[in-house]
PDB file of C-alpha atoms in Angstrom:
ATOM      1  CA  MET A   1    -121.307 -95.214-154.911  1.00 95.00           C
ATOM      2  CA  ILE A   2    -120.383 -93.867-151.548  1.00 97.00           C
ATOM      3  CA  TYR A   3    -117.993 -91.219-150.913  1.00 97.00           C
ATOM      4  CA  ARG A   4    -115.982 -91.312-147.595  1.00 97.00           C
ATOM      5  CA  PHE A   5    -114.671 -87.959-146.459  1.00 97.00           C
ATOM      6  CA  ARG A   6    -112.530 -86.760-143.553  1.00 97.00           C
ATOM      7  CA  ILE A   7    -113.536 -83.395-142.318  1.00 97.00           C
ATOM      8  CA  ILE A   8    -110.899 -81.661-140.094  1.00 96.00           C
ATOM      9  CA  LEU A   9    -111.545 -78.568-138.069  1.00 95.00           C
ATOM     10  CA  ASP A  10    -108.862 -76.052-138.813  1.00 92.00           C
ATOM     11  CA  THR A  11    -107.230 -75.937-135.211  1.00 89.00           C
ATOM     12  CA  GLU A  12    -104.213 -76.927-133.583  1.00 86.00           C
ATOM     13  CA  GLU A  13    -105.758 -79.919-131.773  1.00 89.00           C
ATOM     14  CA  ASP A  14    -106.718 -82.983-133.793  1.00 92.00           C
ATOM     15  CA  VAL A  15    -110.557 -82.639-134.327  1.00 95.00           C
ATOM     16  CA  PHE A  16    -112.110 -84.539-137.254  1.00 96.00           C
ATOM     17  CA  ARG A  17    -115.011 -86.727-138.557  1.00 97.00           C
ATOM     18  CA  ASP A  18    -114.912 -89.469-140.961  1.00 98.00           C
ATOM     19  CA  ILE A  19    -118.295 -89.459-142.898  1.00 98.00           C
ATOM     20  CA  GLU A  20    -119.837 -91.890-145.540  1.00 97.00           C
ATOM     21  CA  ILE A  21    -122.402 -90.290-147.748  1.00 98.00           C
ATOM     22  CA  GLU A  22    -123.917 -91.230-151.269  1.00 97.00           C
ATOM     23  CA  GLN A  23    -122.242 -89.480-154.189  1.00 96.00           C
ATOM     24  CA  GLY A  24    -125.634 -88.190-155.166  1.00 97.00           C
ATOM     25  CA  ALA A  25    -126.414 -86.315-152.119  1.00 98.00           C
ATOM     26  CA  THR A  26    -126.662 -82.479-152.241  1.00 98.00           C
ATOM     27  CA  LEU A  27    -124.190 -80.290-150.456  1.00 98.00           C
ATOM     28  CA  GLU A  28    -127.150 -79.210-148.280  1.00 97.00           C
ATOM     29  CA  GLN A  29    -127.398 -82.815-146.995  1.00 98.00           C
ATOM     30  CA  PHE A  30    -123.740 -82.930-146.478  1.00 98.00           C
ATOM     31  CA  HIS A  31    -123.871 -79.665-144.576  1.00 98.00           C
ATOM     32  CA  ASN A  32    -126.400 -81.110-142.338  1.00 97.00           C
ATOM     33  CA  VAL A  33    -124.596 -84.221-141.656  1.00 97.00           C
ATOM     34  CA  ILE A  34    -121.265 -82.002-140.991  1.00 98.00           C
ATOM     35  CA  THR A  35    -123.033 -79.709-138.476  1.00 97.00           C
ATOM     36  CA  GLN A  36    -124.723 -82.612-136.520  1.00 96.00           C
ATOM     37  CA  SER A  37    -121.551 -84.595-136.379  1.00 97.00           C
ATOM     38  CA  PHE A  38    -119.561 -81.548-134.828  1.00 96.00           C
ATOM     39  CA  GLY A  39    -122.581 -80.641-132.542  1.00 95.00           C
ATOM     40  CA  PHE A  40    -123.883 -77.601-134.277  1.00 95.00           C
ATOM     41  CA  ASP A  41    -127.500 -76.798-134.524  1.00 93.00           C
ATOM     42  CA  GLY A  42    -127.173 -76.038-138.122  1.00 90.00           C
ATOM     43  CA  THR A  43    -128.910 -72.566-138.128  1.00 92.00           C
ATOM     44  CA  GLU A  44    -126.023 -70.399-139.157  1.00 95.00           C
ATOM     45  CA  MET A  45    -125.075 -69.455-142.665  1.00 95.00           C
ATOM     46  CA  ALA A  46    -122.387 -71.738-144.363  1.00 97.00           C
ATOM     47  CA  SER A  47    -120.518 -72.327-147.613  1.00 97.00           C
ATOM     48  CA  PHE A  48    -118.513 -74.837-149.303  1.00 97.00           C
ATOM     49  CA  TYR A  49    -115.505 -73.625-151.462  1.00 97.00           C
ATOM     50  CA  ILE A  50    -114.049 -75.909-154.219  1.00 96.00           C
ATOM     51  CA  SER A  51    -110.200 -76.142-153.285  1.00 96.00           C
ATOM     52  CA  ASP A  52    -107.065 -77.021-154.984  1.00 95.00           C
ATOM     53  CA  ASP A  53    -104.190 -79.191-153.564  1.00 93.00           C
ATOM     54  CA  GLN A  54    -102.819 -76.303-151.610  1.00 95.00           C
ATOM     55  CA  TRP A  55    -106.156 -75.509-149.966  1.00 94.00           C
ATOM     56  CA  ASN A  56    -106.657 -72.387-151.860  1.00 95.00           C
ATOM     57  CA  GLN A  57    -110.375 -71.132-151.794  1.00 94.00           C
ATOM     58  CA  GLY A  58    -112.137 -71.298-155.014  1.00 94.00           C
ATOM     59  CA  GLU A  59    -115.786 -71.112-156.168  1.00 94.00           C
ATOM     60  CA  GLU A  60    -118.315 -70.692-153.494  1.00 95.00           C
ATOM     61  CA  ILE A  61    -121.305 -72.873-153.158  1.00 96.00           C
ATOM     62  CA  SER A  62    -123.681 -71.107-150.623  1.00 95.00           C
ATOM     63  CA  LEU A  63    -126.473 -72.368-148.320  1.00 94.00           C
ATOM     64  CA  PHE A  64    -128.607 -69.363-149.342  1.00 90.00           C
ATOM     65  CA  ASP A  65    -128.499 -66.914-152.149  1.00 85.00           C
ATOM     66  CA  MET A  66    -127.184 -63.562-150.399  1.00 79.00           C
ATOM     67  CA  SER A  67    -126.004 -62.111-153.839  1.00 75.00           C
ATOM     68  CA  ASP A  68    -127.515 -58.946-155.287  1.00 73.00           C
ATOM     69  CA  GLY A  69    -128.715 -60.854-158.404  1.00 70.00           C
ATOM     70  CA  ASN A  70    -125.839 -59.781-160.685  1.00 75.00           C
ATOM     71  CA  GLN A  71    -123.997 -62.974-160.693  1.00 78.00           C
ATOM     72  CA  PRO A  72    -125.280 -66.472-160.609  1.00 79.00           C
ATOM     73  CA  VAL A  73    -124.567 -68.338-157.326  1.00 85.00           C
ATOM     74  CA  ARG A  74    -124.371 -71.973-156.766  1.00 93.00           C
ATOM     75  CA  LEU A  75    -126.672 -73.266-153.970  1.00 96.00           C
ATOM     76  CA  MET A  76    -126.037 -76.190-151.817  1.00 97.00           C
ATOM     77  CA  ASN A  77    -129.533 -77.746-152.432  1.00 97.00           C
ATOM     78  CA  GLU A  78    -129.048 -77.660-156.284  1.00 96.00           C
ATOM     79  CA  THR A  79    -125.496 -79.047-156.135  1.00 97.00           C
ATOM     80  CA  THR A  80    -124.505 -82.613-155.710  1.00 97.00           C
ATOM     81  CA  LEU A  81    -121.309 -84.030-154.453  1.00 97.00           C
ATOM     82  CA  ILE A  82    -120.623 -85.870-157.676  1.00 96.00           C
ATOM     83  CA  ASP A  83    -120.896 -82.552-159.511  1.00 95.00           C
ATOM     84  CA  ILE A  84    -117.974 -81.022-157.655  1.00 95.00           C
ATOM     85  CA  VAL A  85    -115.987 -83.699-155.859  1.00 95.00           C
ATOM     86  CA  HIS A  86    -114.017 -86.540-157.535  1.00 89.00           C
ATOM     87  CA  GLU A  87    -110.693 -88.052-157.492  1.00 88.00           C
ATOM     88  CA  ALA A  88    -109.040 -85.159-159.507  1.00 87.00           C
ATOM     89  CA  SER A  89    -110.614 -82.714-157.211  1.00 91.00           C
ATOM     90  CA  PRO A  90    -111.093 -84.298-153.873  1.00 96.00           C
ATOM     91  CA  LYS A  91    -110.816 -80.993-151.541  1.00 97.00           C
ATOM     92  CA  LEU A  92    -113.332 -78.573-150.263  1.00 97.00           C
ATOM     93  CA  ILE A  93    -113.361 -75.885-147.690  1.00 97.00           C
ATOM     94  CA  TYR A  94    -116.309 -75.622-145.563  1.00 97.00           C
ATOM     95  CA  ILE A  95    -117.085 -72.616-143.479  1.00 96.00           C
ATOM     96  CA  TYR A  96    -119.937 -72.564-140.834  1.00 96.00           C
ATOM     97  CA  ASP A  97    -121.163 -69.475-139.111  1.00 95.00           C
ATOM     98  CA  PHE A  98    -119.471 -66.413-140.871  1.00 92.00           C
ATOM     99  CA  LEU A  99    -119.357 -64.416-137.563  1.00 93.00           C
ATOM    100  CA  SER A 100    -117.364 -67.118-135.830  1.00 93.00           C
ATOM    101  CA  MET A 101    -115.584 -68.652-138.917  1.00 95.00           C
ATOM    102  CA  TRP A 102    -115.612 -72.294-138.040  1.00 96.00           C
ATOM    103  CA  THR A 103    -113.353 -73.670-140.899  1.00 96.00           C
ATOM    104  CA  PHE A 104    -113.147 -77.127-141.993  1.00 97.00           C
ATOM    105  CA  LEU A 105    -110.941 -78.933-144.557  1.00 97.00           C
ATOM    106  CA  VAL A 106    -112.900 -81.504-146.145  1.00 97.00           C
ATOM    107  CA  GLU A 107    -111.248 -84.378-148.271  1.00 97.00           C
ATOM    108  CA  LEU A 108    -112.533 -87.162-150.234  1.00 97.00           C
ATOM    109  CA  ALA A 109    -110.650 -90.254-148.889  1.00 96.00           C
ATOM    110  CA  GLU A 110    -112.198 -93.016-150.699  1.00 95.00           C
ATOM    111  CA  ILE A 111    -114.942 -93.931-153.222  1.00 96.00           C
ATOM    112  CA  ALA A 112    -116.544 -97.223-152.045  1.00 96.00           C
ATOM    113  CA  GLU A 113    -119.527 -99.496-153.078  1.00 96.00           C
ATOM    114  CA  TYR A 114    -122.788 -99.622-151.102  1.00 94.00           C
ATOM    115  CA  GLU A 115    -122.839-101.916-148.234  1.00 93.00           C
ATOM    116  CA  ASN A 116    -126.076-103.861-147.784  1.00 93.00           C
ATOM    117  CA  GLY A 117    -127.992-102.980-144.699  1.00 93.00           C
ATOM    118  CA  MET A 118    -125.869 -99.824-144.152  1.00 94.00           C
ATOM    119  CA  GLU A 119    -127.892 -96.489-143.838  1.00 95.00           C
ATOM    120  CA  TYR A 120    -126.365 -93.306-145.317  1.00 96.00           C
ATOM    121  CA  PRO A 121    -125.032 -90.771-144.463  1.00 97.00           C
ATOM    122  CA  ASN A 122    -123.035 -92.499-141.849  1.00 96.00           C
ATOM    123  CA  VAL A 123    -120.594 -90.951-139.399  1.00 96.00           C
ATOM    124  CA  MET A 124    -117.907 -93.543-139.315  1.00 96.00           C
ATOM    125  CA  PHE A 125    -115.421 -92.158-136.863  1.00 96.00           C
ATOM    126  CA  VAL A 126    -115.251 -89.194-134.350  1.00 96.00           C
ATOM    127  CA  HIS A 127    -112.046 -87.904-133.006  1.00 96.00           C
ATOM    128  CA  GLY A 128    -111.555 -84.923-130.753  1.00 94.00           C
ATOM    129  CA  GLN A 129    -113.903 -82.413-129.165  1.00 92.00           C
ATOM    130  CA  ILE A 130    -114.877 -79.116-130.718  1.00 90.00           C
ATOM    131  CA  PRO A 131    -113.644 -76.070-128.793  1.00 89.00           C
ATOM    132  CA  ASP A 132    -116.045 -73.674-127.058  1.00 86.00           C
ATOM    133  CA  GLN A 133    -115.100 -71.001-129.596  1.00 89.00           C
ATOM    134  CA  ALA A 134    -113.783 -71.087-133.129  1.00 87.00           C
ATOM    135  CA  PRO A 135    -109.966 -70.943-133.480  1.00 82.00           C
ATOM    136  CA  ASP A 136    -108.732 -67.335-134.211  1.00 79.00           C
ATOM    137  CA  LYS A 137    -107.493 -66.892-137.689  1.00 66.00           C
ATOM    138  CA  GLU A 138    -104.276 -64.888-138.237  1.00 60.00           C
ATOM    139  CA  PHE A 139    -104.377 -62.946-141.331  1.00 49.00           C
ATOM    140  CA  LYS A 140    -100.937 -61.924-142.727  1.00 52.00           C
ATOM    141  CA  ALA A 141     -99.976 -59.342-145.237  1.00 48.00           C
ATOM    142  CA  ASP A 142     -97.924 -60.109-148.114  1.00 51.00           C
ATOM    143  CA  GLU A 143     -94.167 -59.990-147.124  1.00 50.00           C
ATOM    144  CA  SER A 144     -93.349 -57.813-150.208  1.00 48.00           C
ATOM    145  CA  GLU A 145     -95.632 -55.066-148.554  1.00 47.00           C
ATOM    146  CA  ASN A 146     -93.850 -54.520-145.485  1.00 49.00           C
ATOM    147  CA  PHE A 147     -94.623 -50.800-144.962  1.00 45.00           C
ATOM    148  CA  ASN A 148     -92.503 -50.278-141.811  1.00 50.00           C
ATOM    149  CA  ASP A 149     -89.184 -52.111-142.226  1.00 50.00           C
ATOM    150  CA  GLY A 150     -88.298 -50.792-138.873  1.00 51.00           C
ATOM    151  CA  ASP A 151     -87.981 -47.324-140.223  1.00 51.00           C
ATOM    152  CA  ASP A 152     -90.481 -45.259-138.244  1.00 51.00           C
ATOM    153  CA  ASP A 153     -89.151 -41.859-139.640  1.00 52.00           C
ATOM    154  CA  GLN A 154     -91.286 -42.429-142.856  1.00 50.00           C
ATOM    155  CA  PHE A 155     -94.446 -42.173-140.930  1.00 48.00           C
ATOM    156  CA  MET A 156     -95.769 -38.660-139.974  1.00 48.00           C
ATOM    157  CA  ASP A 157     -96.510 -38.008-136.249  1.00 55.00           C
ATOM    158  CA  LEU A 158    -100.248 -37.338-136.378  1.00 49.00           C
ATOM    159  CA  ASP A 159     -99.608 -34.516-133.714  1.00 55.00           C
ATOM    160  CA  GLU A 160     -97.782 -32.453-136.330  1.00 54.00           C
ATOM    161  CA  TYR A 161    -100.996 -32.180-138.619  1.00 47.00           C
ATOM    162  CA  ASP A 162    -100.810 -28.325-138.456  1.00 54.00           C
ATOM    163  CA  GLU A 163     -97.843 -28.521-140.799  1.00 55.00           C
ATOM    164  CA  LEU A 164    -100.090 -30.215-143.479  1.00 48.00           C
ATOM    165  CA  GLY A 165    -101.358 -26.812-144.705  1.00 50.00           C
ATOM    166  CA  PHE A 166    -104.927 -27.384-144.299  1.00 47.00           C
ATOM    167  CA  ASP A 167    -107.199 -24.390-143.688  1.00 50.00           C
ATOM    168  CA  GLU A 168    -108.831 -24.883-140.309  1.00 49.00           C
ATOM    169  CA  ASN A 169    -112.250 -23.769-141.510  1.00 48.00           C
ATOM    170  CA  TRP A 170    -112.200 -25.747-144.795  1.00 44.00           C
ATOM    171  CA  ASN A 171    -116.009 -26.706-144.792  1.00 41.00           C
TER     172      ASN A 171
END
């Protein structure tokens, strides 16, 4: 069987690729197709993350084992697409280059039959150009942990540290 994926760059502009690949391909092979289709050289660290319907990041499947050996790590070259992607779990998050954090939303769009004479993997469709830099990610604190609430009186002025009662020669 052939898996047809849409890989969307997480950015404001529409930038995506539609890729066909054999269901028995490894995630490392899929990683290589994704990086090539978006114009990356493929030399940076990358990981896939199993995702739920709300795009929450789950288990990591890494390109290289960077762990300290205490917990087992799934690796791309040992994991096939059919092992982790199916109709009930069609979404993955793919992150390329952990310094730039290129983030892609990967979704299984269709499972199809082999087409005679077709070579796989196959980049079916290309839309949009990747920007020069990875889009900035905005990390937000939980709304329930709003420490300031507009009341600056609860925070001490650091210029008033003398009132803290520390002995100046404490060491």
